[in-house]
XYZ file of C-alpha atoms in Angstrom:
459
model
C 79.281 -82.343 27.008
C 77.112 -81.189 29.407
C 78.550 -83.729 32.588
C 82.168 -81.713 31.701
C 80.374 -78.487 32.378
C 78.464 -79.733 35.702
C 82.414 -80.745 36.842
C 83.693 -78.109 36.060
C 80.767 -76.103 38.112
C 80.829 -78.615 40.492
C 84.868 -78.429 41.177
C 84.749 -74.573 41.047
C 82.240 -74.301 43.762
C 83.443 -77.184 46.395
C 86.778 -74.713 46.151
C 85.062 -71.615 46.354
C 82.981 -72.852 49.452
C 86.011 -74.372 51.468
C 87.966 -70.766 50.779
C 84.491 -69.184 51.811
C 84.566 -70.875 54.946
C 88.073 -69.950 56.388
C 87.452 -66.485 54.813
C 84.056 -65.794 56.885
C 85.769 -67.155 60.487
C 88.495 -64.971 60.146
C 86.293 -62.167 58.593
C 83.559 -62.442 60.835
C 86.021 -62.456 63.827
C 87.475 -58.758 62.931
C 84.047 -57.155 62.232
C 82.033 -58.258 64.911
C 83.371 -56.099 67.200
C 82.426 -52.984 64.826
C 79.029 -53.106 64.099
C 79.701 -54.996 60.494
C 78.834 -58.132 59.363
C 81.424 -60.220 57.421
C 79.486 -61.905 54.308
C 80.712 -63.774 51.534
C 78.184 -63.833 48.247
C 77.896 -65.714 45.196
C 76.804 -64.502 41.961
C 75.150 -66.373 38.932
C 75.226 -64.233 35.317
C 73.440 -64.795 31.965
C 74.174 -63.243 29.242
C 70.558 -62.393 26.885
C 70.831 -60.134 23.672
C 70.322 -56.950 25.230
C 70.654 -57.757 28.980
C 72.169 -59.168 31.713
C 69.995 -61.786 34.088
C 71.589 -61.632 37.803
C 70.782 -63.834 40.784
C 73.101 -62.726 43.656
C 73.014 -64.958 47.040
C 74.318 -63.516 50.124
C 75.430 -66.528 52.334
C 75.005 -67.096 56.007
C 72.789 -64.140 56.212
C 72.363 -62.778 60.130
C 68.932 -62.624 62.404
C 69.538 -58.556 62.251
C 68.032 -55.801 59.922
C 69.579 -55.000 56.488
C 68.690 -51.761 54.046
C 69.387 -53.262 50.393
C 70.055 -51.010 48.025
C 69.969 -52.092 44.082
C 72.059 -51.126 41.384
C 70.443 -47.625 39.520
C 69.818 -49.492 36.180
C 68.590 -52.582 37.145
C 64.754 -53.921 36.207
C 62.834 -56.563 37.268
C 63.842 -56.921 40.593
C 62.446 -59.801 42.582
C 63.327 -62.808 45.506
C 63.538 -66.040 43.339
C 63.829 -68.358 46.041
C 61.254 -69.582 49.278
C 63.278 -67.844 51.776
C 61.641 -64.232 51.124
C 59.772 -64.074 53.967
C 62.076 -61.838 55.595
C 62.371 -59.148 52.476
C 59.957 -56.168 52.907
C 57.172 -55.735 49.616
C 59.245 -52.568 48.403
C 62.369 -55.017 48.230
C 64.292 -52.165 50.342
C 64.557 -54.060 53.965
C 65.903 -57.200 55.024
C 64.511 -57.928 58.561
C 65.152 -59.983 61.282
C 64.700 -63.314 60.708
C 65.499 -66.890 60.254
C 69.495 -66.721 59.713
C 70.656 -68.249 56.268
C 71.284 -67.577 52.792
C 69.353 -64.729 50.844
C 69.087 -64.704 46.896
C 67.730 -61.713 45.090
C 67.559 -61.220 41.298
C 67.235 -58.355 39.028
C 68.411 -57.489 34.994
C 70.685 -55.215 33.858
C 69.910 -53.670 30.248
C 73.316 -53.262 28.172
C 73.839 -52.250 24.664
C 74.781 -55.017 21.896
C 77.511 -54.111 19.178
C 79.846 -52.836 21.971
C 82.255 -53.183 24.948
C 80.576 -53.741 28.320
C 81.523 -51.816 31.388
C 79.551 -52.313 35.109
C 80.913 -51.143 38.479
C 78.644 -50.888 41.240
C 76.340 -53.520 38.969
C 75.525 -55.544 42.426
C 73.228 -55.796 44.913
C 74.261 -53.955 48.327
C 73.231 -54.638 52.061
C 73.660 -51.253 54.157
C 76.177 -52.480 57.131
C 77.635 -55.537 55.485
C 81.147 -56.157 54.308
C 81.508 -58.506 51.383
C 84.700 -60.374 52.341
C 84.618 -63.091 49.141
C 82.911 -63.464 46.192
C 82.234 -66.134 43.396
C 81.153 -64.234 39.902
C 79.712 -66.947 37.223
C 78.811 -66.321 33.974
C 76.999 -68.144 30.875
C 76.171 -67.145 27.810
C 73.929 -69.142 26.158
C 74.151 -66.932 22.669
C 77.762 -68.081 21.686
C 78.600 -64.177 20.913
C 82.364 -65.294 21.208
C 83.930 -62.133 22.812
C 85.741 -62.553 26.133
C 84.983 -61.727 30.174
C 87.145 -59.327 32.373
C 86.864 -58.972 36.130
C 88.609 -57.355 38.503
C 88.126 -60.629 40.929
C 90.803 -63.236 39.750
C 90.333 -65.413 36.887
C 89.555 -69.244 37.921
C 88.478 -70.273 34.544
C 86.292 -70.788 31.003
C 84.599 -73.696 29.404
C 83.401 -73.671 25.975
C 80.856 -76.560 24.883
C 78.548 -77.176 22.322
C 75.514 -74.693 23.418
C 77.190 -72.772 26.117
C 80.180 -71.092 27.180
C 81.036 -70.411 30.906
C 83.482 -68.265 32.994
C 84.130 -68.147 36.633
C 85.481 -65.264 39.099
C 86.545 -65.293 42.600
C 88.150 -63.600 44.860
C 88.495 -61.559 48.473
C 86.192 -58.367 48.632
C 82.900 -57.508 46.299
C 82.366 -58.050 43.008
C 84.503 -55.228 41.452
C 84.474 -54.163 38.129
C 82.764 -56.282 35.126
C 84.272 -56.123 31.235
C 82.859 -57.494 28.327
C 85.421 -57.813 25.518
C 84.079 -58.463 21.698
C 87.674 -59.693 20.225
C 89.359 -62.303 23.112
C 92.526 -61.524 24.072
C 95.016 -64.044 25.436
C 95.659 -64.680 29.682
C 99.016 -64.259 30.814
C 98.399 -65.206 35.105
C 101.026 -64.288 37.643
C 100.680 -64.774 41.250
C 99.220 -61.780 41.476
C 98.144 -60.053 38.148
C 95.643 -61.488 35.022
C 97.011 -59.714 32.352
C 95.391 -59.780 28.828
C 97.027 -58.815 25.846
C 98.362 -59.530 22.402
C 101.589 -59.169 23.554
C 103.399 -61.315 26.023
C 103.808 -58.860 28.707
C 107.391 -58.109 30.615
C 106.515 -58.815 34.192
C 109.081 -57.109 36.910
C 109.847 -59.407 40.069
C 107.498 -58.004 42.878
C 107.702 -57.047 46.443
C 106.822 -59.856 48.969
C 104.565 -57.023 50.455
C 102.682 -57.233 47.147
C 101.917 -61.067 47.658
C 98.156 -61.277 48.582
C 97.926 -57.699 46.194
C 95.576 -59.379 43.167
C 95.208 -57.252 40.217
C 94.032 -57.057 36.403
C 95.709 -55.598 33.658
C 94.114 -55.090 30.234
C 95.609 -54.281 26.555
C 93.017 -53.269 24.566
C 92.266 -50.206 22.142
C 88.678 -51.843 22.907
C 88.759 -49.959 26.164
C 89.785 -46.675 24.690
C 89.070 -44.054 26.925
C 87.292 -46.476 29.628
C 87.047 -44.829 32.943
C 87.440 -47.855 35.570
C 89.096 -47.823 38.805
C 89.794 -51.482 39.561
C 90.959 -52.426 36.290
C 93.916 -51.256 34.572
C 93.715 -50.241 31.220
C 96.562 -49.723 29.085
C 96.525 -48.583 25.726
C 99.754 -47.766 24.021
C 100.859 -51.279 24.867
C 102.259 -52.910 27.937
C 103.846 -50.976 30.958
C 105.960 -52.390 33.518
C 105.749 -49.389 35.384
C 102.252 -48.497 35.323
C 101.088 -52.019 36.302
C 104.041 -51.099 39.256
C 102.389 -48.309 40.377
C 98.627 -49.801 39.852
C 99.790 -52.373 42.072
C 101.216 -50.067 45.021
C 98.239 -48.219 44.804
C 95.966 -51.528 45.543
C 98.094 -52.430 48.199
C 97.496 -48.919 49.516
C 93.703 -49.252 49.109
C 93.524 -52.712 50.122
C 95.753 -52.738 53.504
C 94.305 -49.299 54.766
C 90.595 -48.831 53.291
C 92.287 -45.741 51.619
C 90.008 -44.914 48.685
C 90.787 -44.016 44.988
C 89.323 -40.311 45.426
C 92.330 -39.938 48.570
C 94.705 -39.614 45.825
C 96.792 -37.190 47.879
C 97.112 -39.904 50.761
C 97.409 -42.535 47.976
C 100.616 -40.558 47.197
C 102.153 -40.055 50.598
C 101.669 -43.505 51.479
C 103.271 -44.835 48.493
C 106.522 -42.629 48.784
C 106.723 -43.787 52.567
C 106.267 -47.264 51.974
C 108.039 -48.154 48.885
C 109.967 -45.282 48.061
C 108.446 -44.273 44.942
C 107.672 -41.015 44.167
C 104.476 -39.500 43.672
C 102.561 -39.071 40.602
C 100.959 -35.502 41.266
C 102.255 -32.239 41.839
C 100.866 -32.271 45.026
C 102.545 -35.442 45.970
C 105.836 -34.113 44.924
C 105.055 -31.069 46.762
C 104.480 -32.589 50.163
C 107.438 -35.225 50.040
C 109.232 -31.759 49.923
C 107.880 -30.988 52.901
C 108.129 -34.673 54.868
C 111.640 -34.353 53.720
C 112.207 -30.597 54.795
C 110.867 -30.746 58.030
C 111.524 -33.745 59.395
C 115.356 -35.268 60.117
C 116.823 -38.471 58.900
C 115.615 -40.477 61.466
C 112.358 -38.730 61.978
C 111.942 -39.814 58.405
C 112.658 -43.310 59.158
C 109.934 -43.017 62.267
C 107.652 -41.798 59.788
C 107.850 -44.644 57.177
C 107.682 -47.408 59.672
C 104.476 -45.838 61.244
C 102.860 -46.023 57.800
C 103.742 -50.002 58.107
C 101.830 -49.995 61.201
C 98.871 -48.026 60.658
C 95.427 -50.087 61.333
C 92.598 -49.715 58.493
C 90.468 -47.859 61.160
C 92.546 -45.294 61.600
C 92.926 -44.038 57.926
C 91.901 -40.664 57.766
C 93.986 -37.034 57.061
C 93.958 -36.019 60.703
C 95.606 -39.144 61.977
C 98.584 -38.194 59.675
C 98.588 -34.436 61.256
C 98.545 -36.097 64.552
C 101.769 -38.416 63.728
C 103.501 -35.823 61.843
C 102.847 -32.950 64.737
C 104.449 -35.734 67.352
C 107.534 -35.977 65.420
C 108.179 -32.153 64.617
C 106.683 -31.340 68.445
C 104.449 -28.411 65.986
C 100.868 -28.842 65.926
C 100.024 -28.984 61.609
C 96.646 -29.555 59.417
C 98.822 -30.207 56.281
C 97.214 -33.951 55.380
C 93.790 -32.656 56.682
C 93.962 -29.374 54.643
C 95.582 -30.949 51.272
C 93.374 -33.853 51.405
C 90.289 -31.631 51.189
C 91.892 -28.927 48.385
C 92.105 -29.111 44.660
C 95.144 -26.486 45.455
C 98.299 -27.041 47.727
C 98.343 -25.900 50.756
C 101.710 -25.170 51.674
C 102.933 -26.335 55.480
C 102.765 -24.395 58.444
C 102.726 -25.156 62.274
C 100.100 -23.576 64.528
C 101.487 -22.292 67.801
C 99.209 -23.760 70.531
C 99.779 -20.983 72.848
C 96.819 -18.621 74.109
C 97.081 -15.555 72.607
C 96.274 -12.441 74.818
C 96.229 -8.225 73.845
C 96.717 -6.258 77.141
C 96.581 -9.183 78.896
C 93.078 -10.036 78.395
C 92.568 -13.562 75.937
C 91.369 -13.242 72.065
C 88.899 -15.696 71.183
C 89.128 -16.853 67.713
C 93.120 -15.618 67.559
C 95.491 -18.267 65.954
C 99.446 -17.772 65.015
C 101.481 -19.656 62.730
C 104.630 -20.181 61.459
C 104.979 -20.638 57.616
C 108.744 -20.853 56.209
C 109.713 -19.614 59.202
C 107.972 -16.351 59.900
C 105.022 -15.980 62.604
C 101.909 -14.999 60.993
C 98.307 -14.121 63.445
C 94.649 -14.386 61.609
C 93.852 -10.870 61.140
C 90.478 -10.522 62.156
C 89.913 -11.243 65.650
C 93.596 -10.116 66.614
C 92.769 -6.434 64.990
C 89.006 -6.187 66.070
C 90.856 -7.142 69.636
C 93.293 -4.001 68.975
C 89.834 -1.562 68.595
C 90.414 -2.257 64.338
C 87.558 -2.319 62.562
C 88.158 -4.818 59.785
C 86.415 -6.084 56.741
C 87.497 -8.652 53.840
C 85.989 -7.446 50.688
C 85.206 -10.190 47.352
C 88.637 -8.996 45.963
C 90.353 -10.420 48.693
C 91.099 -7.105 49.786
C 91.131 -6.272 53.479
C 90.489 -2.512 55.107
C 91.285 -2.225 58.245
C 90.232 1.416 60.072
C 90.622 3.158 63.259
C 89.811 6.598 63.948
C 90.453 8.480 60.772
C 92.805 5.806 59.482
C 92.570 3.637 56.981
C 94.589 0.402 55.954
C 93.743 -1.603 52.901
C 95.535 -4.835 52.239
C 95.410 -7.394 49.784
C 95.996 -10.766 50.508
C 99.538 -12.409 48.779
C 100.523 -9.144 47.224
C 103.984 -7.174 48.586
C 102.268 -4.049 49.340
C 99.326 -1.840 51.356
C 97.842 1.391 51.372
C 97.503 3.764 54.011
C 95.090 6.687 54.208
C 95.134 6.174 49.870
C 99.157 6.491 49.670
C 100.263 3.294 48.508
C 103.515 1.291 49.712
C 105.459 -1.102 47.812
C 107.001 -3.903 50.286
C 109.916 -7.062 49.835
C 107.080 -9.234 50.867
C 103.338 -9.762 51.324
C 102.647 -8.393 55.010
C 99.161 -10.179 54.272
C 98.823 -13.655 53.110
C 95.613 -16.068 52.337
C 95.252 -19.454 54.444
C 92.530 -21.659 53.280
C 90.819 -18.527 52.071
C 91.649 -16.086 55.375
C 93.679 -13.500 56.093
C 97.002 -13.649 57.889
C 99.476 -10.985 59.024
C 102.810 -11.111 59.278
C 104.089 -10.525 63.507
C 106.646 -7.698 62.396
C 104.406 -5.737 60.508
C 101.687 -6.217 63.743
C 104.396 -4.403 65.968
C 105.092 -1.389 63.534
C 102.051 -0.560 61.919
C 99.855 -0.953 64.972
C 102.329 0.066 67.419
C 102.589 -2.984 69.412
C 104.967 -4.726 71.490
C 105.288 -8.801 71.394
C 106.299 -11.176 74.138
C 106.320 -15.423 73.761
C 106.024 -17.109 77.050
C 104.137 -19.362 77.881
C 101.400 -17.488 76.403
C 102.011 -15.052 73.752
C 101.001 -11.277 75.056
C 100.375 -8.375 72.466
C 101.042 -5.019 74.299
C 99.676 -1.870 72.706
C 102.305 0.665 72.712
């Protein structure tokens, strides 16, 4: 029994090392010219009673300097091999050195009667991309029960004393499962499903080709928090495996991460023409859709074809988006960074100037088409004292007047008389104060002309 196991090792690895290969040329090729090195790693598990024994090679290791950082709840940490000469005594610096393969071990403690469930269970190197991995496993305990990774499936042997699964795949090693009851393997070009049900599988998107993906059915995994495997529940969802799938193609092709959900969102609707999960999805298609034409529209989904995985980042979306309406914006930047919507404006790049003379700090923009100026520096430049209170209320004062405003409600007061208005002449932007341009001109007495720079006369 034990030759079938060494074949079946043997067979796994000679295909895992030829994929390797091509995989680290063309790897190797796109990160050079960044600063990060392309590896490819293989990792060797055993399963113990109450732990997890882990020897983790890194392959084809560079002569440059490495900071390795180790997962939080791993013991015993050591370098099992002769090539450690290069490892510092703390076991936190790879140095220069002899190029080649590099094999560290460590344990991970886990707790027996239950479902395991490691991310970020591996071995790091500060600067290096992981490009393919190779995850084997043995358990030497026969404890039945099945293994789940987020790297595709390549295959399980059971003999006499032992039972052994393989992983592999492009990227790190992902997310780990350990399963107590097995569940059966449905495999699809693209997806490992497991469940007890024979699982409806939609026809996918040649865009989704090289997307890989694993699904799991299992009350087992009741209220699991993992972001690389999906875990359904209430039994099997065409959609949601869908929508998991867009959103790995999203992550995968742009190095958009999961905690971008608001990107996540945009990118999906653009792409595929789904639309968004969250309110604040919906919320900004609205806004794609209302500001930009037909064919800006079209523009605008077949830039987010082209986009390069450097380039992924909210301001790069302003930039693109502020081309086509010819408005400058901060929407992505702004809504990517909130819990709360941000609603779109445009900010008018002109210099603003009272009585000729520049304001420093003065910004106006247009929100659902009305001009708007941050109140502070345009008032103090208007000989307004002006102060914004913990209640979001704002008194301005001059002479013996006084104005008090508070920020997104339709009224003012004005030497203590209150005034009840149609709208808010004040309104909160990412926490300041903004002021609508008509109620500038009467209340302050001031006149307003838009060249090409926008001059505030006092009257």
């Amino acid at each position: 029994m034990k030759w079938l196991l060494s074949l079946f090792v043997f067979l796994l690895l000679l295909s895992a090392g030829g994929l390797t290969y091509w995989q680290w040329k063309g790897y190797h090729e796109v990160h050079a010219s960044e600063g990060i090195t392309s590896l490819s790693q293989t990792i060797d598990l055993i399963k113990k009673p109450d732990s997890l024994i882990v020897e983790q090679t890194f392959h084809r290791v560079p002569d440059q300097v490495f900071t390795i950082s180790w997962p939080e709840t791993s013991t015993g940490r050591a370098c099992p091999m002769e090539n450690c000469e290069r490892i510092s005594e703390d076991l936190l610096l790879l140095s220069e050195g002899k190029a080649g393969d590099i094999t560290l071990s460590y344990t991970i403690p886990v707790t027996t009667g239950q479902p395991i469930m490691l991310d970020n269970w591996v071995v790091t190197l500060e600067s290096a991309d992981i490009h393919f991995t190779t995850v084997s496993i043995t358990d030497q305990l026969l404890s039945e029960g099945q293994w789940i990774s987020s790297l595709p499936y390549k295959g399980a042997e059971t003999l006499e004393l032992i039972q052994y699964t393989a992983f592999e795949g492009r990227g790190d090693a992902g997310e780990l499962v350990w399963l107590q009851n097995s569940l059966p393997i449905y495999q699809t070009r693209n997806m490992n499903i497991y469940s007890t049900q024979e699982p409806e599988v939609e026809e996918r998107r040649d865009q989704l080709k090289d997307v890989y993906v694993t699904v799991v059915h299992s009350s087992e995994l009741s209220g699991a928090q993992l972001d690389e495997i999906l875990v359904l529940q209430d039994g099997y969802d065409p959609s949601s495996v869908t929508r998991f799938l867009y959103e790995k193609y999203v992550m995968d092709h742009y190095a958009v991460t999961q905690d971008q959900s608001f990107l996540i969102d945009v990118m999906i609707s653009g792409i595929f023409g789904e639309d968004p999960l969250s309110d604040k999805g919906l919320q900004a298609i609205e806004v794609i859709q209302g500001q930009l034409s037909g064919e800006e529209q079209l523009e605008w989904e077949s830039w987010l074809l082209t986009l390069e995985e450097t380039l992924i980042e909210p301001a790069i979306f302003d930039q693109k988006f502020s081309e086509l309406t010819g408005e400058g914006t901060t929407f992505f930047t702004d809504n990517s960074s909130s819990a709360e919507f941000t609603p779109y404006y445009s900010i008018d790049s002109r210099v603003i100037e009272v009585n000729e003379e520049p304001v420093d700090g003065a910004v106006m923009i247009n929100r659902d088409g009305t001009a708007y100026y941050l109140l502070t520096p345009l008032l103090n430049a208007l000989g307004y004292e002006t102060e914004v209170n913990e209640d979001s209320a704002i008194s301005v004062i001059k002479d013996q007047n006084t104005y008090m405003f508070y920020m997104d409600q339709p009224s003012f007061t004005y030497n203590n008389e209150q005034l009840t208005l149609n709208s808010s002449p004040v309104i909160s932007v990412k926490g300041e104060p903004y002021i609508q341009e008509r109620w500038v001109q009467r209340l302050f007495l001031t006149s307003i002309d838009k060249n090409e720079t926008i001059l505030i006369s006092q009257n």
